PDB file of C-alpha atoms (C1' of nucleotides) in Angstrom:
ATOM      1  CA  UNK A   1     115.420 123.490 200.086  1.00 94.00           C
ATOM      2  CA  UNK A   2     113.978 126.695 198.591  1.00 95.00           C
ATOM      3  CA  UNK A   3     110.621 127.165 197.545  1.00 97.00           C
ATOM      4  CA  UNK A   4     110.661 126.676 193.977  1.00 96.00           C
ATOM      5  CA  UNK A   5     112.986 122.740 194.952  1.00 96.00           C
ATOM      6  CA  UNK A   6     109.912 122.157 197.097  1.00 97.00           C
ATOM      7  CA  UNK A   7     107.193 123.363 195.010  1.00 97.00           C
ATOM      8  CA  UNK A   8     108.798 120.443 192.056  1.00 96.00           C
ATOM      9  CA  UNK A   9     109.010 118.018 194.893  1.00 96.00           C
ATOM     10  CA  UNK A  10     105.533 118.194 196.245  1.00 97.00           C
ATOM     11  CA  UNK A  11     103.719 118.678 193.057  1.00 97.00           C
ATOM     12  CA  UNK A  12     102.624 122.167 193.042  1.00 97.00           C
ATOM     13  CA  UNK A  13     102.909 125.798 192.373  1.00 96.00           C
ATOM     14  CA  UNK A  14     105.553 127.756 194.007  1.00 97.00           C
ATOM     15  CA  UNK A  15     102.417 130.571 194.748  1.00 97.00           C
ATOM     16  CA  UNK A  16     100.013 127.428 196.144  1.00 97.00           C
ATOM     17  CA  UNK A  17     102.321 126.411 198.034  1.00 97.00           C
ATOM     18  CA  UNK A  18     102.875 130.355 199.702  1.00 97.00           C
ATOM     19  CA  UNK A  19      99.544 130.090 199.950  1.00 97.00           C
ATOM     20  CA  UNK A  20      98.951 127.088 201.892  1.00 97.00           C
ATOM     21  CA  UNK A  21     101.387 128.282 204.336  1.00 96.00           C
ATOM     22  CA  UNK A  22      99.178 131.823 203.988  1.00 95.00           C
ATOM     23  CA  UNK A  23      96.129 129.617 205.274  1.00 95.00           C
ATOM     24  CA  UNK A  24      97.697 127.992 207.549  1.00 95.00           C
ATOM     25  CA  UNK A  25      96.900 124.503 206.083  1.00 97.00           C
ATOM     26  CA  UNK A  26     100.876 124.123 206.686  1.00 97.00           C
ATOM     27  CA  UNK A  27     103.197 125.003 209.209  1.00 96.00           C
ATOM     28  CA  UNK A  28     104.959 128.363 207.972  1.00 96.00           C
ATOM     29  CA  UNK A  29     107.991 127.266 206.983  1.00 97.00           C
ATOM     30  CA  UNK A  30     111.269 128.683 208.678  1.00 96.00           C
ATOM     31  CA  UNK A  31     113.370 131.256 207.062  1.00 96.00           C
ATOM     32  CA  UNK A  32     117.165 131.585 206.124  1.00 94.00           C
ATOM     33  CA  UNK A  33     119.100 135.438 206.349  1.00 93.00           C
ATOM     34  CA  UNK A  34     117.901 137.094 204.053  1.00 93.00           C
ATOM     35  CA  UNK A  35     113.828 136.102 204.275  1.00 94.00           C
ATOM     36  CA  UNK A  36     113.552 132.854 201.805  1.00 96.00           C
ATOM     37  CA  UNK A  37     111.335 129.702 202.939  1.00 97.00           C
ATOM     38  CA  UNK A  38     113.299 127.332 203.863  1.00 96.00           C
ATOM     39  CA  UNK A  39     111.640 123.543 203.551  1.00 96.00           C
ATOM     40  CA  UNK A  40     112.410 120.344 204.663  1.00 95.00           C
ATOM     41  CA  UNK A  41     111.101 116.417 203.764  1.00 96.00           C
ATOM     42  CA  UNK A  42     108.619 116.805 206.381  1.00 96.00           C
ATOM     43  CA  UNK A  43     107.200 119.988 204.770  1.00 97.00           C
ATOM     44  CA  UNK A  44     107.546 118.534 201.553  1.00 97.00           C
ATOM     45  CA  UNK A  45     105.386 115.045 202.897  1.00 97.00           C
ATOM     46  CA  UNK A  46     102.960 117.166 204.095  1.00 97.00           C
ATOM     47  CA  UNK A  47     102.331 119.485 200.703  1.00 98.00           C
ATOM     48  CA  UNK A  48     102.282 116.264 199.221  1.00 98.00           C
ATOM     49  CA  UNK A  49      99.779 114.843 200.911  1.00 98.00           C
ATOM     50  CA  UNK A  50      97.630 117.851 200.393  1.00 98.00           C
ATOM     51  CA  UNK A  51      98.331 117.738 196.414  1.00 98.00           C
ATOM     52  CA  UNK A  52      96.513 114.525 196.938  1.00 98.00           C
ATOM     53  CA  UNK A  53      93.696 115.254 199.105  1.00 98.00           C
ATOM     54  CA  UNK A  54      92.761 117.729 196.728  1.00 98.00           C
ATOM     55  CA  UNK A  55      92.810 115.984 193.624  1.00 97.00           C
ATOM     56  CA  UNK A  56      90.361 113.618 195.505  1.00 97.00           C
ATOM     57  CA  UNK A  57      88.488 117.098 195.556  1.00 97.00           C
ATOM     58  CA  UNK A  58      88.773 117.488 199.800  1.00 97.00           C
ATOM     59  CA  UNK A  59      88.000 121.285 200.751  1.00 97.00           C
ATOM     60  CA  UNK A  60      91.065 123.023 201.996  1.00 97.00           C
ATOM     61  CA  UNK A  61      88.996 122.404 205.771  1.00 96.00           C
ATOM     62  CA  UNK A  62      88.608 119.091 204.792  1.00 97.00           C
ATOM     63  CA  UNK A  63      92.560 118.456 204.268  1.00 97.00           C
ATOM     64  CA  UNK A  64      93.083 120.628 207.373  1.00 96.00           C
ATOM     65  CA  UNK A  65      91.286 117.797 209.064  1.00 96.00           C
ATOM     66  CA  UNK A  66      93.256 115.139 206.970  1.00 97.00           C
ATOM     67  CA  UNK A  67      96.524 116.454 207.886  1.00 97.00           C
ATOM     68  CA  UNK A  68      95.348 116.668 211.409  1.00 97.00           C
ATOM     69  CA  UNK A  69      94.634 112.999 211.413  1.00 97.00           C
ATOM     70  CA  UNK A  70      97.944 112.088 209.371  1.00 97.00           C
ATOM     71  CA  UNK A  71     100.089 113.392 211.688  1.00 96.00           C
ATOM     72  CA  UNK A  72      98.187 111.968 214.739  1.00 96.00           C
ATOM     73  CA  UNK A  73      99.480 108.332 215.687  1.00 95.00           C
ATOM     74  CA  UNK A  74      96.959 107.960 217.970  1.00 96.00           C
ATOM     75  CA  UNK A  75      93.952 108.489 215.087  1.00 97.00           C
ATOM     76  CA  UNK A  76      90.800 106.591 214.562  1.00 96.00           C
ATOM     77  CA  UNK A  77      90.964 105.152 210.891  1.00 97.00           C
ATOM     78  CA  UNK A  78      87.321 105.526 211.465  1.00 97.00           C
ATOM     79  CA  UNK A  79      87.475 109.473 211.398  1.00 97.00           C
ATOM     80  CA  UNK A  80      89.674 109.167 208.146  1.00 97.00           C
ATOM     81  CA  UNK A  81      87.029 106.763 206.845  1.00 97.00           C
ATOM     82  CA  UNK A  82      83.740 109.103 207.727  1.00 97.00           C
ATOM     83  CA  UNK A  83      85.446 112.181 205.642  1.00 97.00           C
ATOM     84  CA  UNK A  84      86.123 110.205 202.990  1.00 97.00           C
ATOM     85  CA  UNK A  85      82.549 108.067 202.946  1.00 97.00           C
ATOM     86  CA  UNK A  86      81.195 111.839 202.996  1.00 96.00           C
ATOM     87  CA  UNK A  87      83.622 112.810 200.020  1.00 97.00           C
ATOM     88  CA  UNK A  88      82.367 109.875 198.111  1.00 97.00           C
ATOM     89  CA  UNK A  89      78.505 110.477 198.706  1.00 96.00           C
ATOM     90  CA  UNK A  90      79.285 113.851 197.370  1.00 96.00           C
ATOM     91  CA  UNK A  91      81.168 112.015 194.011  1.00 97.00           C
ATOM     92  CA  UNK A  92      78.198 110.196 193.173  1.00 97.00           C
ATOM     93  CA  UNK A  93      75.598 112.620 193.887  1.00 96.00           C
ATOM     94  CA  UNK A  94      77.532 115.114 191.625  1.00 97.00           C
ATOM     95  CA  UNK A  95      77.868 111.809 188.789  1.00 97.00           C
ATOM     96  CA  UNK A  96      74.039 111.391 189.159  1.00 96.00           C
ATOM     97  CA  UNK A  97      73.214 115.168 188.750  1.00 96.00           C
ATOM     98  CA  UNK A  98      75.742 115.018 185.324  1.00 97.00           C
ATOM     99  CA  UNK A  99      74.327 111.910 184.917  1.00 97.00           C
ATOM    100  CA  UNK A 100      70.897 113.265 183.886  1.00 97.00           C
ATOM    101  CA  UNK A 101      72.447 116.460 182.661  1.00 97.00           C
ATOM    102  CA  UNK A 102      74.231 114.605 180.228  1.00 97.00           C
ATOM    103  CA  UNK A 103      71.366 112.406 179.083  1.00 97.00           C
ATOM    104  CA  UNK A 104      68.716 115.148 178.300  1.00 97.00           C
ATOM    105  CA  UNK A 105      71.673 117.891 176.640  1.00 97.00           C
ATOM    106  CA  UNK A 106      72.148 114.733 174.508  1.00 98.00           C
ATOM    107  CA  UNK A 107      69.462 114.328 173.508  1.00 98.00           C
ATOM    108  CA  UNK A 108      68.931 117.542 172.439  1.00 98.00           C
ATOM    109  CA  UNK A 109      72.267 117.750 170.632  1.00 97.00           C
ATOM    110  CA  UNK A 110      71.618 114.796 168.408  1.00 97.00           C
ATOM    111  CA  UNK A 111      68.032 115.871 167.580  1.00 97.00           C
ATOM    112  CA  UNK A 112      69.516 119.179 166.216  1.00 97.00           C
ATOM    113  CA  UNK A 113      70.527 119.816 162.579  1.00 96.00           C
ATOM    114  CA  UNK A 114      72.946 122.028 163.263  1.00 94.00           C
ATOM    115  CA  UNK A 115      72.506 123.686 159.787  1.00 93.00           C
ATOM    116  CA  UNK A 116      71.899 127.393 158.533  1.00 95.00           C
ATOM    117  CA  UNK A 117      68.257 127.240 159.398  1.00 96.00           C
ATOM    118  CA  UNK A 118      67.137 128.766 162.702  1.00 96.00           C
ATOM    119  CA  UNK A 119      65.003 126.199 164.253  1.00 95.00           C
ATOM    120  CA  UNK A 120      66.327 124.569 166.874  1.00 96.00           C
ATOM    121  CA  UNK A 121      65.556 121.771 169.573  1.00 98.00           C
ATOM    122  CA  UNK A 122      67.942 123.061 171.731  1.00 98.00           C
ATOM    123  CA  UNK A 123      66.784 126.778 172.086  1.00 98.00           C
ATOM    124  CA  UNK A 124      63.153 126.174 171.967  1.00 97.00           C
ATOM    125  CA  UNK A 125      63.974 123.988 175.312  1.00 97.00           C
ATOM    126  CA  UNK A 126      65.715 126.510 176.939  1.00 97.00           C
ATOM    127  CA  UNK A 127      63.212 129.295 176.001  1.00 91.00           C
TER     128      UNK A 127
ATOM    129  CA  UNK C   1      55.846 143.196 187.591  1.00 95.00           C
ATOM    130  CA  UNK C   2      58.319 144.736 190.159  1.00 96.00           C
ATOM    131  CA  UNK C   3      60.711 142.108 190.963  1.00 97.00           C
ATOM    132  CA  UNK C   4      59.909 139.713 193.511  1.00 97.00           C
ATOM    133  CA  UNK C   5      57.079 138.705 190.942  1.00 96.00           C
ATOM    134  CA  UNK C   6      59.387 138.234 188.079  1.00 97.00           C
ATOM    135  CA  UNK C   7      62.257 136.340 190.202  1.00 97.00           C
ATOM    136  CA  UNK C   8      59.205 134.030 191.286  1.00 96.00           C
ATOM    137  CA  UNK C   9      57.920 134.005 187.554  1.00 96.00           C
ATOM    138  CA  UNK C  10      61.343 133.465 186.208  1.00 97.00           C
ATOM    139  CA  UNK C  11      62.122 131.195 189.197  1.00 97.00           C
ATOM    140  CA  UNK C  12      65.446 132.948 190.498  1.00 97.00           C
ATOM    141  CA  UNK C  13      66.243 134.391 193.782  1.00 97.00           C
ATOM    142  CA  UNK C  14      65.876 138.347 193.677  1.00 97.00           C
ATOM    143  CA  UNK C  15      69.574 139.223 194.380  1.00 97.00           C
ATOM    144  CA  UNK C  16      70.007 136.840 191.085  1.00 97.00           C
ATOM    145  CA  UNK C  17      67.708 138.763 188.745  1.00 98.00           C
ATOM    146  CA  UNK C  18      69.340 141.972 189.908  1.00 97.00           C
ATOM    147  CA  UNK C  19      73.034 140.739 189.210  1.00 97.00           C
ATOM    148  CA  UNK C  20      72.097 139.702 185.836  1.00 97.00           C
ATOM    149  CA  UNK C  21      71.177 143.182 184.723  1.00 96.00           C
ATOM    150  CA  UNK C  22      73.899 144.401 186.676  1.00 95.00           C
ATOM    151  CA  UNK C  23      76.577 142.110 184.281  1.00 95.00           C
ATOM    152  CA  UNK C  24      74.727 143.100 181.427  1.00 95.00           C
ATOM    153  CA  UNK C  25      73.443 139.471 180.960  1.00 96.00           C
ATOM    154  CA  UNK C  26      69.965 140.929 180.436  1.00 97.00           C
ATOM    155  CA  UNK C  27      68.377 144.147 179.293  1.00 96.00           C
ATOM    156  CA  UNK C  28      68.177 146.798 182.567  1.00 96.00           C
ATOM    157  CA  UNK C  29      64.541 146.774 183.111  1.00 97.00           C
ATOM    158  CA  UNK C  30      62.631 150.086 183.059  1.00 96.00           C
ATOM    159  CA  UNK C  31      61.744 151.984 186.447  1.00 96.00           C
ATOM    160  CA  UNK C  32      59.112 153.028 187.985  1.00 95.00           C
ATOM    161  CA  UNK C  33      58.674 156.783 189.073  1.00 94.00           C
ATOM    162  CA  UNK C  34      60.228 155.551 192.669  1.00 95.00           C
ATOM    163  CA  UNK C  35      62.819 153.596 191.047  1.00 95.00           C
ATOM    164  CA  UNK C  36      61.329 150.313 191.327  1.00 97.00           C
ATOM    165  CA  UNK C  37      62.035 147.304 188.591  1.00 97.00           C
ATOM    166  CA  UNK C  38      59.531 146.734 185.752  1.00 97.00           C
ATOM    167  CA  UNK C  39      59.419 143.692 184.338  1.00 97.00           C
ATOM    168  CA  UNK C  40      57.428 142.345 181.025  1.00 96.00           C
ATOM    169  CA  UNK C  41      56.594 138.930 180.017  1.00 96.00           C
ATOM    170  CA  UNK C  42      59.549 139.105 177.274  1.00 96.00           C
ATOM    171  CA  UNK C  43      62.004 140.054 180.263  1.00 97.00           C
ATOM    172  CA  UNK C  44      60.808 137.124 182.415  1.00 97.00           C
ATOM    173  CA  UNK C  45      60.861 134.725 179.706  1.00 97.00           C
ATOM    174  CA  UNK C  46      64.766 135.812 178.953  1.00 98.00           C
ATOM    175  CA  UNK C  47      65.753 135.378 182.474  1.00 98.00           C
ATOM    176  CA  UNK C  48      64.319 131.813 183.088  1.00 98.00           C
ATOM    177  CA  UNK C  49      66.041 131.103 179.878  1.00 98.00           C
ATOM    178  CA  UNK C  50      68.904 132.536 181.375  1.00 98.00           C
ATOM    179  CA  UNK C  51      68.054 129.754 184.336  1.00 98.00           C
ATOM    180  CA  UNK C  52      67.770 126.785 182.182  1.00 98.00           C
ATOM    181  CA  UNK C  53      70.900 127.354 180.655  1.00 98.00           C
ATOM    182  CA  UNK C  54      72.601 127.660 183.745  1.00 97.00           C
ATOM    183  CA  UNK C  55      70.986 124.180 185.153  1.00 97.00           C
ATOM    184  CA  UNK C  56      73.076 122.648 182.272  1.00 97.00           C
ATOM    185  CA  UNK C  57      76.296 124.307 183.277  1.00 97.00           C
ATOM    186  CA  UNK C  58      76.484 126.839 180.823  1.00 97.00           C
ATOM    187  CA  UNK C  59      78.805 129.799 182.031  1.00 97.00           C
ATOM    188  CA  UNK C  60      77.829 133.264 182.186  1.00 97.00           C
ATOM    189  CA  UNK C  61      79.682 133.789 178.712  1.00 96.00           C
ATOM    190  CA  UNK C  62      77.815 131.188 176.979  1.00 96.00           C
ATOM    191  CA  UNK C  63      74.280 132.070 178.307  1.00 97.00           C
ATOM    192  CA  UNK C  64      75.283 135.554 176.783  1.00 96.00           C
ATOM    193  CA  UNK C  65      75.684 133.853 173.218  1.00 96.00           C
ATOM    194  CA  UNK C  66      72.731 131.728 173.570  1.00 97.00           C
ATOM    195  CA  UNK C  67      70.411 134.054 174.390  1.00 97.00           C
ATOM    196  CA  UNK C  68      71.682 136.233 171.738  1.00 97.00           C
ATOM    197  CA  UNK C  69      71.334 133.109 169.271  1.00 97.00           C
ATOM    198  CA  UNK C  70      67.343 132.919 170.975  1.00 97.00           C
ATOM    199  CA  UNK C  71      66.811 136.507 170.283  1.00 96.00           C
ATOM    200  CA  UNK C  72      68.378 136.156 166.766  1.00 96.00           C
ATOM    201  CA  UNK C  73      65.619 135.162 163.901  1.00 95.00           C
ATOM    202  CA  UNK C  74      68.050 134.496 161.510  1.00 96.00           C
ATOM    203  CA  UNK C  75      70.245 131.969 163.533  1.00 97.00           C
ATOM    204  CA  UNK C  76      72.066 129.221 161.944  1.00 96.00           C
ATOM    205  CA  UNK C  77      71.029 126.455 164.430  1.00 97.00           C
ATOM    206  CA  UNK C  78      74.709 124.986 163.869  1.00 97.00           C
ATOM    207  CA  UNK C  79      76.099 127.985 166.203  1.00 97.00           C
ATOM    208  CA  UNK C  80      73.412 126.493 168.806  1.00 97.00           C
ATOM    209  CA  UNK C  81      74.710 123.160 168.390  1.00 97.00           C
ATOM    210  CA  UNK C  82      78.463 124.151 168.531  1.00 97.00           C
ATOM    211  CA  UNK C  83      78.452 125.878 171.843  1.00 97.00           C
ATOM    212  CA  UNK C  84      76.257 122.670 173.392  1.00 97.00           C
ATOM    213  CA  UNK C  85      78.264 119.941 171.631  1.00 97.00           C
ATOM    214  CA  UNK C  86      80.886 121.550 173.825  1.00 96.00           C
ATOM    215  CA  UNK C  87      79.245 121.409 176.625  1.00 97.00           C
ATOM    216  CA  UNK C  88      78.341 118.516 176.068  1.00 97.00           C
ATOM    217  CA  UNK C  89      82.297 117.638 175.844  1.00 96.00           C
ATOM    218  CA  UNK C  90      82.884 118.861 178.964  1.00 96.00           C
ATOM    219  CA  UNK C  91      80.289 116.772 181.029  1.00 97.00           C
ATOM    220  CA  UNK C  92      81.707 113.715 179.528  1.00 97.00           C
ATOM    221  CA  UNK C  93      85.359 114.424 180.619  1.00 96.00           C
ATOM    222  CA  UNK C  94      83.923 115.883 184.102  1.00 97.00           C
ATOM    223  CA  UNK C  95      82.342 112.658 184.405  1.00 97.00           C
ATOM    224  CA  UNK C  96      85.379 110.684 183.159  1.00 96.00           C
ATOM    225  CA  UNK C  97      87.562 111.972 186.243  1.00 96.00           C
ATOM    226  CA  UNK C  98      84.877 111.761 188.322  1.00 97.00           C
ATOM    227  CA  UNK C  99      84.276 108.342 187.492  1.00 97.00           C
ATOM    228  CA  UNK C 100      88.268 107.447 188.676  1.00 97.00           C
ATOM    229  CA  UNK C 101      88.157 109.548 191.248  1.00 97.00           C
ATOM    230  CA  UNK C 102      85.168 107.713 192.627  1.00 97.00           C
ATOM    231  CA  UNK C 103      86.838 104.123 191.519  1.00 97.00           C
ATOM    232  CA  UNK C 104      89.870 104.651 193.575  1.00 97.00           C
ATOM    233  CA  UNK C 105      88.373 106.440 196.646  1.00 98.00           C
ATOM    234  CA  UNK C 106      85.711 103.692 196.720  1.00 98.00           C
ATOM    235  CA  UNK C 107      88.298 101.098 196.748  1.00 98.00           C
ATOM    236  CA  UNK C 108      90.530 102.979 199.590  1.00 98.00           C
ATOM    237  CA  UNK C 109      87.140 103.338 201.669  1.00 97.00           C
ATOM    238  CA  UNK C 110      85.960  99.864 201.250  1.00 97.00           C
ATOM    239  CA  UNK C 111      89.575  98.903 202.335  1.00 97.00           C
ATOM    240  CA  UNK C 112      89.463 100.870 205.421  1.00 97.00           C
ATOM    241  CA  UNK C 113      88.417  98.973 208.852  1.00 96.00           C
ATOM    242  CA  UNK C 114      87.023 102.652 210.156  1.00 94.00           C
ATOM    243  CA  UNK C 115      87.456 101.308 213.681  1.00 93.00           C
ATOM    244  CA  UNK C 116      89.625 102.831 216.704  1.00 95.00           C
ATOM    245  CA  UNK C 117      92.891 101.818 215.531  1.00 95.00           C
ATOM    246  CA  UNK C 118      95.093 104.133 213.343  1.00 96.00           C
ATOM    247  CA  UNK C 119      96.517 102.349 210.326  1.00 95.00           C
ATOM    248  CA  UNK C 120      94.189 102.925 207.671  1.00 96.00           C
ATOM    249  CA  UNK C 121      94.886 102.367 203.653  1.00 97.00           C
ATOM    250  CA  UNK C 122      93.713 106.317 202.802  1.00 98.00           C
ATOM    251  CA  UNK C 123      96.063 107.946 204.880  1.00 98.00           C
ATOM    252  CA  UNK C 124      98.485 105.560 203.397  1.00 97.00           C
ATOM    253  CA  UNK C 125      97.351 106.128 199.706  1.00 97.00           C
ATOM    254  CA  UNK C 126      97.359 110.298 200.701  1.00 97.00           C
ATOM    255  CA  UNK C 127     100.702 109.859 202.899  1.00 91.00           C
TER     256      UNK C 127
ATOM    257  C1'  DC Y   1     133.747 144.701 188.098  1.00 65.99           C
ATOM    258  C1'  DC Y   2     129.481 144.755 185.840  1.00 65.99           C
ATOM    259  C1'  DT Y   3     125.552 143.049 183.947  1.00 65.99           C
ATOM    260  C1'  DT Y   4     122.070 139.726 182.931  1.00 65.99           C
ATOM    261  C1'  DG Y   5     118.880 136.398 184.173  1.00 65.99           C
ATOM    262  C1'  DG Y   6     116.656 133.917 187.390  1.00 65.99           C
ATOM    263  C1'  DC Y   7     115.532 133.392 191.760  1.00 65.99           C
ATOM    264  C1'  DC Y   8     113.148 135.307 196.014  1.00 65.99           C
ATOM    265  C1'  DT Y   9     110.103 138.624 198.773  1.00 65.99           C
ATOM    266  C1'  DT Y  10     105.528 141.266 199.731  1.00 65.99           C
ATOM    267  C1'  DC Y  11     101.294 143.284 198.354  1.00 65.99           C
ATOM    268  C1'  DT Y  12      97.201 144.053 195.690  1.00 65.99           C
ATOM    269  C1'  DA Y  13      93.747 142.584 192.875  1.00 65.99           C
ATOM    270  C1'  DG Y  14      91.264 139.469 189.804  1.00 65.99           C
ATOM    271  C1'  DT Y  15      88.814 135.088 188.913  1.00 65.99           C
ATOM    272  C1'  DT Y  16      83.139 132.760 188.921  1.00 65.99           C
ATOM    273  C1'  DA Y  17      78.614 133.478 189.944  1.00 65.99           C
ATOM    274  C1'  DC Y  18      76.497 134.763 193.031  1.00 65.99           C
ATOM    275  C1'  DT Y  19      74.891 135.708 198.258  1.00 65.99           C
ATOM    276  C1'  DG Y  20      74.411 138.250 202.660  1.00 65.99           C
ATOM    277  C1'  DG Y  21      73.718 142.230 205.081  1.00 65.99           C
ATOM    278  C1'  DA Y  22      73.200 147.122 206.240  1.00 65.99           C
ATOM    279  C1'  DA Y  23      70.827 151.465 205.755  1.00 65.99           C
ATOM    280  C1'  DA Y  24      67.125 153.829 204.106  1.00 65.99           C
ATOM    281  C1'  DG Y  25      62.893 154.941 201.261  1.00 65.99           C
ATOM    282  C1'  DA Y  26      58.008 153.032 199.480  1.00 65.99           C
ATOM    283  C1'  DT Y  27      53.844 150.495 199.919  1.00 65.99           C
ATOM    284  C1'  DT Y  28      50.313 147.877 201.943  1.00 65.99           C
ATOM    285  C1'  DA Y  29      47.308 145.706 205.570  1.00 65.99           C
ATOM    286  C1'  DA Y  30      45.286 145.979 209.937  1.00 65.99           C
TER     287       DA Y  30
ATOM    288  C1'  DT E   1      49.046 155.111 212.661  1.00 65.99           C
ATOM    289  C1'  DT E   2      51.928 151.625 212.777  1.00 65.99           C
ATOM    290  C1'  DA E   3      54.036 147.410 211.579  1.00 65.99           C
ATOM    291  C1'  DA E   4      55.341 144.415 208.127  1.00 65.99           C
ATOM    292  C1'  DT E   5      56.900 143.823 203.840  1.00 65.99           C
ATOM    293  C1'  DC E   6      58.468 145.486 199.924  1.00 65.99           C
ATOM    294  C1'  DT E   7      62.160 148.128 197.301  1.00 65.99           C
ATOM    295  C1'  DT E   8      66.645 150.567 196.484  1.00 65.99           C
ATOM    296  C1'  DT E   9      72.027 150.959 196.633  1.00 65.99           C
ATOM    297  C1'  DC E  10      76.425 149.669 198.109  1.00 65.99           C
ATOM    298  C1'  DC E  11      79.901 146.911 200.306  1.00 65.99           C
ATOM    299  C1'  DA E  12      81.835 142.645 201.436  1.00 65.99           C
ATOM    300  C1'  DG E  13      82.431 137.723 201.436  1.00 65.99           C
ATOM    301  C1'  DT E  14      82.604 133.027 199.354  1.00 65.99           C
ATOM    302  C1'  DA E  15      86.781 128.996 197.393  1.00 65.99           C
ATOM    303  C1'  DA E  16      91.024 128.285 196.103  1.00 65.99           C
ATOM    304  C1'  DC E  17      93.923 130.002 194.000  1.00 65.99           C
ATOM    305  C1'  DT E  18      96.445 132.994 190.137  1.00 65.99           C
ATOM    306  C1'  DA E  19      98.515 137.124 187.936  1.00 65.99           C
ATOM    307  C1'  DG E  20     101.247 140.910 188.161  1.00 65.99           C
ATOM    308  C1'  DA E  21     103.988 144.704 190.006  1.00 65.99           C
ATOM    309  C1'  DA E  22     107.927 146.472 192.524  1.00 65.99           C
ATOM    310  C1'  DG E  23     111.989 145.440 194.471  1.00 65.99           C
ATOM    311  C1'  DG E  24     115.938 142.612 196.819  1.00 65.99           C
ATOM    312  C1'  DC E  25     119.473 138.498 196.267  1.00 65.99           C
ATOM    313  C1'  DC E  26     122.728 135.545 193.829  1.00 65.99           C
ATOM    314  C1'  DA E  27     125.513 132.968 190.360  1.00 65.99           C
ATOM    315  C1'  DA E  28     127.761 133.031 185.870  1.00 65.99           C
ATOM    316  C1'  DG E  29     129.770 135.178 181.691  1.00 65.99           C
ATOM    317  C1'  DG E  30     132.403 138.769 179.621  1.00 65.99           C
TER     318       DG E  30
END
DNA sequence: CCTTGGCCTTCTAGTTACTGGAAAGATTAA
DNA sequence: TTAATCTTTCCAGTAACTAGAAGGCCAAGG
């Protein structure tokens, strides 16, 4: 499989997935003659999973560690289960900081006219 | 004011209040015979607007346009109100993925034992 | 056989909004 | 006087890609 058959097949862009190799999240992939990546299921598996751990918003370290643990038969689910407790403390601390974001630029939006006049809720706030 | 006073008046870190001139977000100050930073109260007032509007996730481009629209006598408030309806937007979709990101990461991390033993339902899920 | 288009390679640089650090001059307090 | 604390500029790094340029490889159509 070439890059761009792998790229489809795991999800992602032919230069992410260069770059994870860049990195290395992944294992560089071997090469045929004349220089091109050459993947495999395996490689494909992993890049997958990665897709994944990132859309849960995992740092690249973070899937590093993931990966580590995914390929390790001998793992502790609970070292899977503290990175992703972590991950989720970080969700809802960002959904309470948006939370109140949300609530007071709200506010402000609905108690603006929004007309030709230059008074403004929103600016004298901010100012 | 040189500029420690103003970054503490304005409530920004030095380096910040230095960049933002730099970028052309604010005015340059004027200088002192040395070279030092001179700040007014009008200069400090526009950066810690600068600083609210980046609390509510406003990007360097939009701070640009609303402290142009603060500056601006004649405003139509409705230009105000555009660019922080859309901001606005924006928080509520951020907060609609975060909201299913956290859903189905809580549910994998509920479902996960987190003991010694290595079959765990997140590496599955990621896998 | 030639060309065209679509792959593939590497390398550099740009993105966002700062932040850290080094080297060196200015000012202030003891 | 000296030490600490300013201030300046400039360079580089952060995270995670993404864009683009220059050039080689390969399959299909004419």
């Amino acid at each position: 499989m070439n890059i761009s058959a792998a790229s489809k097949a795991a999800g992602l862009p032919v230069k992410t997935v260069r770059y994870y190799a860049d990195i290395g999240l992944v294992e560089a992939p071997s090469r045929t003659e004349v220089g091109y990546r050459s993947y495999d299921d395996a490689a494909v598996r992993k890049l997958a999973f990665v897709r994944r751990s990132r859309a849960f918003g995992f740092t690249i370290e973070e899937c590093r560690e993931l990966l580590d643990l995914y390929q390790d038969q001998d793992r502790n689910s609970a070292e899977v289960k503290k990175i992703a407790s972590a991950r989720l403390e970080q969700i809802e601390e960002k959904q309470r900081e948006l939370q109140s974001l949300h609530d007071e630029l709200a506010h402000l939006v609905k108690s603006c006219r929004g007309d030709h006049r230059p008074d403004c809720p929103i600016i004298d706030y901010l100012g």
